[in-house]
Steps between C-alpha positions, in 0.01 A plus 500: 500500500757232584350202322614150600671302229582190700475166329189401692276799426204609710310261725138434403242700696156342552221664301300523822716581801335375817604349831399146581587396856635161598336332799787605728483861373124506557551380858764768560269772365214369715724505809618855426145622449371328814795621708440865404133462597607354834737792557227747409293364787794590727513853362794439265431599140717369219463349155712259298612511140728255327759708317763482232636192330230256606230715339705549183583131463145382568366738235754354258378151582805396704516349847664679793573372850612836641225729623574860604218652703470879536310627806320827571570674833700212646856370507573158357632344821197610703258353248707182461467432873123557488469284188701214651286510814179506295620218272579282802150564637368365171721191517745625235872465572744777414876518479724706724465874448821680401561873490714663232598845625502807280835641384451845342873539427470212255153597371324235708225724636237251612500280807377160387352203684523162333376148573357186338126446473328208326816421305542858374765759590326805643658847535307776676579872474313824550382712209759774469501874460860603522610832649786691341765733639471860382816486291462150360262276310643199687248377761586594858215311665189293440144573612182303448364570156212434267496236226563777243797641690647153539448411133677818391801411716553160333759420234291446185131520418454128434630437854270765650177304459301388805259215562247601766436190711172644628342586163701239303571761231818628331576866575712709260561822690761636256248460219773353279592162646243284322554673165880474531472131586273443202720702260838381631639826639740571787413840652550658842189627686669837571760679287792253474754727669281521810436126502870417458621742768251334734688173441764492222483120487177553306716580198610137496152376580369678189759312296425168667126519439546629145721200418283255693183590314646639177338838573609841367643775721355850455743775383464693826663213688789487253564873543489477880728196519771677299495790750828497696314578822302178466806296402696631799203427727497141375863473611482682833149437627444133418674216682715300262322185614173637362666591170653153471170333585316690225771415249490135603123493446548648152761238410279216623192652339313440179717715271839597650626637169222756487590613853866540401402687185298745710793545741713585196245733337434683828875549568485318835807278470720718719241542775454123522832333421771762548439615858851423623681700772820676397713300743410195290497652150837665567651151514353390166754336271347668196208715395168332429390505138199706395153408623405425141694173520261383772195546283682348203584186701141470624363552148733234359402257775133563432554445128676169567219389729256556213693372199205277408365818342620588147851634539812557292726336758541122534285293735676429829580145608209369707730415794535869583145505628523192725541701821281789387207265446548303823602769751254792541771722650747443215347746255473770769865449586604526136312825435635661817853389414463648151419838656829491691703463179654852533685372808616165358869593489501707821636385835513685831704456819324379813609599852781246488617645166387186322377559142141387444257536211310829503184314398518316832505830690206638301287192565589478869507868602338714229204268443516312833424171326625178658536141387127450461447437127882468492542870425797563729684172442379417149542829313870561581555138393342577161753777438791280613374220275471739205875566522579128510270416210564794266565407136453123551693374198646149537869565437808328643593821682155517658489138620678402822513127414553300179158341549213732405277319748739556788579861408136601459389297801751677724404838358130445564576390856638844586281622788419826323368305201305218663409488868152403625574675832501839326241420234776496238434271204748441220247582227390823667863600548563445129189695408609796713852486356342509154297808596814678619676430169200614298501835684834563327330479157190700597432817302387750764398758241238273344443274804568192289758223477756479222335192351811368327723523807223375728437198278868402515507529880177305549618224266822471702305459824257254341792288374656506847172392660447225244842360591412505870179309433670260258754406769223440754649748746181652650418174680844492666492844660287419804608135528674381817868396478551140390685435828472683830800593716475197726489266200807666348698467824403133520581431133847650532575329832557830677451523875360851498376775273697818450585778260579238237137383491366816334751464217406137449127583497569756224683235299208259545270766354727534196518121461122465518448776243746324271342159573125568517415127498753417771366327812601542862705181472676634189586818687642308798715293265626817329580662836707203614688496171573874524637448851719211388634713214586774749256750352307525829689599812346440842628689802355351818709715731281739697189376321173407665269199475284518186184453701582771754447872476775740594498576870550849638652576836 
């Protein structure tokens, strides 16, 4: 059995698992029950069961605002229209009904109706009994089924529980769901191969729920997942958007490291991260390193996040966790970036033959993740920052200015290192650069760090960070310029702005870093003196008014 060894362990399960309805949930159940009785009087027979995650979470004592309702002998859209009409007759408002069509080619077999009711998100689908082609175990169609047939077609037993709104009782048609929930086990209702061929995304859902709850995965699932047929199905039969969405949920979940460990143990790295067409991979500047470097980077990151525990390596400077503690998406971004470590030195050529980071392609096309959570813009920046920050020893060769404050201030202002628009934070960039250096001293045979080498590297980064804090640089990074463009033009007696202005603004930044207590008046005086000394050249020819934007014809 694949036992979780994440840092958070297993979630507590109530000694007595029971469902207690909120007032809104009780009203929804009452409406569903009354509506089915009303339909029965019209000769339409159906029954309603709340299915899946809501039942599981309520039994675990957690709240859930998403209610999936499974119907007997009726399609979701038909019942939704009847329910909305009945609710209105009872003075209850409903949201607009939407239909989500089925898409068998991407394992989306059920037509779903969805709308808002009493502040809750309601999805309605029919109980399923899928029909199979003679030469395949992949469903070719869907017919109305029984609660047992539907439960057997679900992903895992703890998600196959029903709550009967008419009897107000939990139904466990697989006979294993309640026990597996109580004992912390991830198991498929049918043999795993059959369940995964039905929808290969369920492979990732098993991992997500195992990491979310700290549950163990049964050996049968491990064997099935390693089957090449299943791994190929995950690549060819599941839309990349769905794969990326599951991965994103894992990274933002309770224990992302446990999810990544399971991906590693189950040999799924290639099926998730390395689905790259040959026309792209053929342009790679170099070969990606082994997948083991991804897990090593994630393991190191996880260790650094938990260095409050007894450890042989030094404690990290507290500044490294500034962004991690304040931005919920930061940790998810860091773990996902760590898993792309094999591609850190790889570039590819886009259609215009421009070299771009391979990690950018993987995030955008392989995982279909955008700028939400700053995955697409923030993760490539982490890798660019890691190059700029590697081996941060304060030597004359390393510094671009005689003043440490100026040199470090300019370095930290590099967009890859610190840029709120991409979620990039100087401390997070340093932390990721540190992780990349520690991968180089990771012993893959024993899955441990070389403590001596790691200690030296961490001490170097801590010293660098202490210097940054000592110089008061963090407070300067998001500060506005001491003077704006209009004020500079006025101070220098120029008639218009121009190309010269950008150079002067850069010099003002350097001056302010070197004179942290300098005022606006001090800066104006310095500017005038620099102009008088001939160190600032103003070219008004062809320039435009400082308060005007460039016009286009």
